[in-house]
mmCIF file of C-alpha atoms in Angstrom:
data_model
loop_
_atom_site.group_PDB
_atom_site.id
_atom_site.type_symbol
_atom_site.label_atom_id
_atom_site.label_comp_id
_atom_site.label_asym_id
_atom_site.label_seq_id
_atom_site.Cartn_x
_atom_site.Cartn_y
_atom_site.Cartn_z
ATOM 1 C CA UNK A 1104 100.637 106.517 116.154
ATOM 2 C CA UNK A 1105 102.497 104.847 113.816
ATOM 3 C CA UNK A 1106 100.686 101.223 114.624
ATOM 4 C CA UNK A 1107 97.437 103.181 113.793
ATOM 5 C CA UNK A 1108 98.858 104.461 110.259
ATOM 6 C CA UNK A 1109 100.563 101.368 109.101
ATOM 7 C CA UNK A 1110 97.480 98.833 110.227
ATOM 8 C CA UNK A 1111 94.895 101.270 108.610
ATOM 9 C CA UNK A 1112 96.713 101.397 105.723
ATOM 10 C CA UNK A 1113 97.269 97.563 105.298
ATOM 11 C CA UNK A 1114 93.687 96.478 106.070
ATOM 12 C CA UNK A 1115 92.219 99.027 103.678
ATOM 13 C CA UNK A 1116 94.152 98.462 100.830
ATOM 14 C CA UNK A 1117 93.610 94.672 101.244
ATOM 15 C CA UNK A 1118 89.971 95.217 101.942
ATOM 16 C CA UNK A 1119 89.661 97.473 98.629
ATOM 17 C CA UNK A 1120 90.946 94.951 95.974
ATOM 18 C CA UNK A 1121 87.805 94.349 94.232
ATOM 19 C CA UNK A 1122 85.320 96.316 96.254
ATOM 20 C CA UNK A 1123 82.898 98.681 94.329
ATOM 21 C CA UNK A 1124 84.550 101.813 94.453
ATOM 22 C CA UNK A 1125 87.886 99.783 93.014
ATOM 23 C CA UNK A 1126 85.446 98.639 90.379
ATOM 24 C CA UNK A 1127 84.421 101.968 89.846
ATOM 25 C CA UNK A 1128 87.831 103.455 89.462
ATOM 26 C CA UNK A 1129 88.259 100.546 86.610
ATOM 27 C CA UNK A 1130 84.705 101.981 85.042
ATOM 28 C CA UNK A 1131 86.390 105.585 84.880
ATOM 29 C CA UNK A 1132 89.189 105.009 83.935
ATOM 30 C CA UNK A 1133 87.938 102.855 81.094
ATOM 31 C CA UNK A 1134 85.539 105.421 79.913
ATOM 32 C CA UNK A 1135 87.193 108.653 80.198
ATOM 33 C CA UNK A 1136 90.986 107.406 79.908
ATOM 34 C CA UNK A 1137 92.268 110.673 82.091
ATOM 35 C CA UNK A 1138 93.979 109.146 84.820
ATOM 36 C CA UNK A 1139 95.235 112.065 86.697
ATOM 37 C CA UNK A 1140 91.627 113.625 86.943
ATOM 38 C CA UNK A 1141 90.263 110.376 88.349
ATOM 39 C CA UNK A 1142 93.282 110.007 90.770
ATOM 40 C CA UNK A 1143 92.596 113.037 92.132
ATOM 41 C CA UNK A 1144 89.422 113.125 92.077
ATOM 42 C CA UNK A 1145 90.019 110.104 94.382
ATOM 43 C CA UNK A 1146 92.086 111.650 96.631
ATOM 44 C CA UNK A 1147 90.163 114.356 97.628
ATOM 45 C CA UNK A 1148 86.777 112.286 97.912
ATOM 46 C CA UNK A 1149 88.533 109.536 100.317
ATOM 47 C CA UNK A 1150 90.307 112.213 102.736
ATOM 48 C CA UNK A 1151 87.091 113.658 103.360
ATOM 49 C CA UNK A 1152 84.664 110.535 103.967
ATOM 50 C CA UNK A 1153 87.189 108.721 105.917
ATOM 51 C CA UNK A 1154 88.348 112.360 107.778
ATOM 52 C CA UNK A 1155 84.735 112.058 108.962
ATOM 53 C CA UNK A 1156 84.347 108.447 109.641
ATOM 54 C CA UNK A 1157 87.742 108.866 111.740
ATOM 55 C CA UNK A 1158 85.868 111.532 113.136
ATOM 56 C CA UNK A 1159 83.342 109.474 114.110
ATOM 57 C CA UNK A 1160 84.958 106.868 115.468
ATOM 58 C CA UNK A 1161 87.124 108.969 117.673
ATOM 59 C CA UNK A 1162 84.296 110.467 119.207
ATOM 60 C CA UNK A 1163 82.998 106.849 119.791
ATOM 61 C CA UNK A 1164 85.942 105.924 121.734
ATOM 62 C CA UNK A 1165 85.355 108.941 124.440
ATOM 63 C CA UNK A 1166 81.721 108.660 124.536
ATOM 64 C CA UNK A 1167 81.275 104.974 125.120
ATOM 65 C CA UNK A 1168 81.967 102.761 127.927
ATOM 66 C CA UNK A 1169 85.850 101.045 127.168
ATOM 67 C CA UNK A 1170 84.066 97.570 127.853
ATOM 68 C CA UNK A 1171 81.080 98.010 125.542
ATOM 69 C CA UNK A 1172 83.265 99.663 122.906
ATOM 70 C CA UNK A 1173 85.824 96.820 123.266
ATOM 71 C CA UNK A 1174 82.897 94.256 122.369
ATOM 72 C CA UNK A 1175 81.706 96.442 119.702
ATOM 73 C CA UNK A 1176 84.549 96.992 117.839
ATOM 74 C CA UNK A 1177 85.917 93.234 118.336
ATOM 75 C CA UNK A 1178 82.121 91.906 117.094
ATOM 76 C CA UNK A 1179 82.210 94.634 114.167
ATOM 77 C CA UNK A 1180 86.154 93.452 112.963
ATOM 78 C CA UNK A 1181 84.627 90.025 112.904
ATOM 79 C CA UNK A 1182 81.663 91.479 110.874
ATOM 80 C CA UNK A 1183 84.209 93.307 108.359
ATOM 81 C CA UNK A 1184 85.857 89.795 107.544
ATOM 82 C CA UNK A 1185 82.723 87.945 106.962
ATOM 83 C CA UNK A 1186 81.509 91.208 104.397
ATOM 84 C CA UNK A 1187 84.609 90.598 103.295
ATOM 85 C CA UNK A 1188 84.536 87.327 101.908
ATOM 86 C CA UNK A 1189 80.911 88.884 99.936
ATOM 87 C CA UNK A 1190 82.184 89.760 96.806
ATOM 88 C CA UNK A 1191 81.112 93.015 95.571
ATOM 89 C CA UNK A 1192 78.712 93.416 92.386
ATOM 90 C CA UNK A 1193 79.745 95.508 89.765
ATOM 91 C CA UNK A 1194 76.656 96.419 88.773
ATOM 92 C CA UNK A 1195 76.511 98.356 91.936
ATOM 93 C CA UNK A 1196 78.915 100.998 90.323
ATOM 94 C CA UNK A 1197 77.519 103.144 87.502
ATOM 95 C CA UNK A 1198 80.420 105.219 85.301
ATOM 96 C CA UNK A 1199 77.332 106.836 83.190
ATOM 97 C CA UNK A 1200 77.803 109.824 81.810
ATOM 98 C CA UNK A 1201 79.912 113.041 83.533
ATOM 99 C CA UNK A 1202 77.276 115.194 82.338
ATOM 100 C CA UNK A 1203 78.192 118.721 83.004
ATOM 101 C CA UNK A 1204 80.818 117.449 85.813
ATOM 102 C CA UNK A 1205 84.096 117.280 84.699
ATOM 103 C CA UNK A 1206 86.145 113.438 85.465
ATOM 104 C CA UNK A 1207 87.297 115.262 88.557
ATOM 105 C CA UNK A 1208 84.259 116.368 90.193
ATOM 106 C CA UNK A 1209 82.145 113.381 88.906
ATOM 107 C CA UNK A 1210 85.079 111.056 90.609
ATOM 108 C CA UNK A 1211 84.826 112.823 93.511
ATOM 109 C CA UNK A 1212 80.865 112.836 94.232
ATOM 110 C CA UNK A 1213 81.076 108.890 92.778
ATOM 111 C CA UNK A 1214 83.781 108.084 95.195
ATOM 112 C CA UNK A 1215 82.247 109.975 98.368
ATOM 113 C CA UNK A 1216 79.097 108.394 97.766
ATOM 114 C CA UNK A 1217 79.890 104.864 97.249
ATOM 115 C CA UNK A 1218 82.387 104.902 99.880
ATOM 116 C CA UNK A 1219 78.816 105.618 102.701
ATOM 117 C CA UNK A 1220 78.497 102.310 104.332
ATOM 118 C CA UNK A 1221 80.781 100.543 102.414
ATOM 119 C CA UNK A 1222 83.023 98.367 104.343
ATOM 120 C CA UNK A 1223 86.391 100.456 103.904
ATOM 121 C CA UNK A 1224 84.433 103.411 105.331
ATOM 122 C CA UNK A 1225 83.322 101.168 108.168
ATOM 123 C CA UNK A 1226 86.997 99.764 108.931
ATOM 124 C CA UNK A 1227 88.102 103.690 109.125
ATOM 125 C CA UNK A 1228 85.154 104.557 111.936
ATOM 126 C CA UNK A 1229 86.211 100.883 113.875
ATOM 127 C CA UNK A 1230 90.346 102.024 113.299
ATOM 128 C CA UNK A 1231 90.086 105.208 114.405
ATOM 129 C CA UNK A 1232 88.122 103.882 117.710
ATOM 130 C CA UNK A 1233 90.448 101.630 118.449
ATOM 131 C CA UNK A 1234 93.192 103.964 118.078
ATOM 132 C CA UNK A 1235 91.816 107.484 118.792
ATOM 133 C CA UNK A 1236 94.306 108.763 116.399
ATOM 134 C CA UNK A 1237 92.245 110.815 114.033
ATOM 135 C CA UNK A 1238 95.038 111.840 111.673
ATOM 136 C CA UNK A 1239 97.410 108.636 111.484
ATOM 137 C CA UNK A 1240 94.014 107.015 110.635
ATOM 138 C CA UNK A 1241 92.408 109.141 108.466
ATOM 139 C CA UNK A 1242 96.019 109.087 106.670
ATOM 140 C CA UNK A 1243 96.224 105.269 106.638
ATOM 141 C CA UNK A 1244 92.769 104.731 105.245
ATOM 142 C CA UNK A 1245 93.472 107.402 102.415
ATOM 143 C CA UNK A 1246 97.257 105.529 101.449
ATOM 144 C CA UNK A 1247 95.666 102.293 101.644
ATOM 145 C CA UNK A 1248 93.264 103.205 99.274
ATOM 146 C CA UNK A 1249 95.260 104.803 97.022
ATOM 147 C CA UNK A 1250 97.210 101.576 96.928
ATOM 148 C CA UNK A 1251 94.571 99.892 95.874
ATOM 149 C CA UNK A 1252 92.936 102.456 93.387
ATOM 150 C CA UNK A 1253 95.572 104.044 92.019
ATOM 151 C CA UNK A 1254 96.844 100.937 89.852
ATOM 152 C CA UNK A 1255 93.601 100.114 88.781
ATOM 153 C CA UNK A 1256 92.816 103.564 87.243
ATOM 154 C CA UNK A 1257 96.666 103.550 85.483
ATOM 155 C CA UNK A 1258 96.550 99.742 84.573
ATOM 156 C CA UNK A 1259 92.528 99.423 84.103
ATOM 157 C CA UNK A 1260 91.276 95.438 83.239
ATOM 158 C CA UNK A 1261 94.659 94.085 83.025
ATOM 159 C CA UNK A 1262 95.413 94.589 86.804
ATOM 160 C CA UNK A 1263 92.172 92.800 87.642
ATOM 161 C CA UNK A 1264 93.617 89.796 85.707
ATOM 162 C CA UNK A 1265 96.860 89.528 87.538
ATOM 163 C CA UNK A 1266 95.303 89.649 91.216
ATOM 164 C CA UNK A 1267 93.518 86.790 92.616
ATOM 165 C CA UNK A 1268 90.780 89.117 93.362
ATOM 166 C CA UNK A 1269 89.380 86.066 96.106
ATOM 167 C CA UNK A 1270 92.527 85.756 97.568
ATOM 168 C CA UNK A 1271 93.420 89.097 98.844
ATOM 169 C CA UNK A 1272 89.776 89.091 99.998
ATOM 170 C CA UNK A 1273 90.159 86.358 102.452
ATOM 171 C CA UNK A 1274 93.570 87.264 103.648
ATOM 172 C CA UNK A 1275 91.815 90.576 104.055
ATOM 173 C CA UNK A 1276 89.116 88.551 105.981
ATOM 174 C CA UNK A 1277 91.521 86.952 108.370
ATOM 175 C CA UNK A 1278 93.618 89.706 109.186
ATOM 176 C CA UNK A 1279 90.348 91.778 110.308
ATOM 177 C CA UNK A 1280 89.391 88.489 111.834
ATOM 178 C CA UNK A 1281 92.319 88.487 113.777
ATOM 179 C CA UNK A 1282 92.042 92.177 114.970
ATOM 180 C CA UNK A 1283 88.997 91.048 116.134
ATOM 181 C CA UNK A 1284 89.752 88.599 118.291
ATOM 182 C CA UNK A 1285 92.455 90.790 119.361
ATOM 183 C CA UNK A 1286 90.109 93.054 120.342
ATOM 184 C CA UNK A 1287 87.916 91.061 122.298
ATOM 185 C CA UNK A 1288 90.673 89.439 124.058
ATOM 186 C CA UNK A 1289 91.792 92.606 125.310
ATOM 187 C CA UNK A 1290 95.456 92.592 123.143
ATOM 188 C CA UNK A 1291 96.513 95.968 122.364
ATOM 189 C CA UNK A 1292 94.152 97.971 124.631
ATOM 190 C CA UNK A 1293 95.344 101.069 125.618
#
């Protein structure tokens, strides 16, 4: 349990530096300069998306066959760390108007919605099958991307300056590169 928690954390706080919904926590903070809103805000959007991606993946790993989902997950780690090395656009993030949201709710539909599909999301459906620990994972995933988020909404642009933005990318890249292979050579199976 505890291998499931402290690897989902690490890969998605790694995998977050620079992704769009880090880039979008720099766009609100920017614009509406109230962090706490926005952190929470945060919060509560990321424990539900990844509570049902864990959810997900869990029910993945008792519905398919061990072999195929071994293969699957070891192909879709591999996947994760090529995405990863694709920066994201920020363009793709829009921190337009709250309209008659307040920071919190706006953070929280903006998060939930750019976290569908997006490769953190992904990494919490492929954790959680892996592990089949729903909460340690869900838990993970939500620290890790608090890690990330959580200094970009408090220190805005001048984080971004200070982190070699590639760099953590493609150490992100190898360590779900080496899951991966870990996967598909059979290394932590249960």
């Amino acid at each position: 349990m505890l291998e499931a928690f402290f690897v989902s954390t690490g890969v998605v706080a790694l995998g977050e530096v620079g992704d769009k919904t880090q880039l979008l926590a720099l766009l609100l903070a920017a614009r509406y300069r109230k962090p706490l809103p926005i952190i929470a805000g945060i919060l509560v959007a990321t424990l539900l998306n990844h509570a049902a991606a864990a959810a997900l993946g869990a029910w993945l790993a008792r519905t398919i066959d061990p072999q195929w989902m071994r293969w699957g997950l070891g192909l879709s780690f591999l996947a994760v760390a090529v995405w990863l090395l694709v920066p994201d656009d920020a363009g793709e993030v829009d921190g337009r108007g709250q309209g008659r949201l307040g920071v919190f709710a706006l953070t929280v539909v903006a998060f939930f919605v750019a976290e569908m599909g997006d490769k953190t999301q992904v990494a919490t459906v492929m954790l959680a099958a892996k592990y089949d620990q729903l909460v340690a994972v869900t838990a993970g995933t939500t620290l890790g991307m608090m890690i990330a988020n959580v200094p970009a909404v408090l220190l805005g642009d001048r984080a971004v300056k200070f982190v070699p933005v590639a760099w953590v990318h493609r150490i992100a890249a190898v360590v779900f590169a080496a899951i991966g292979v870990g996967v598909l050579a059979g290394f932590g199976a249960s």
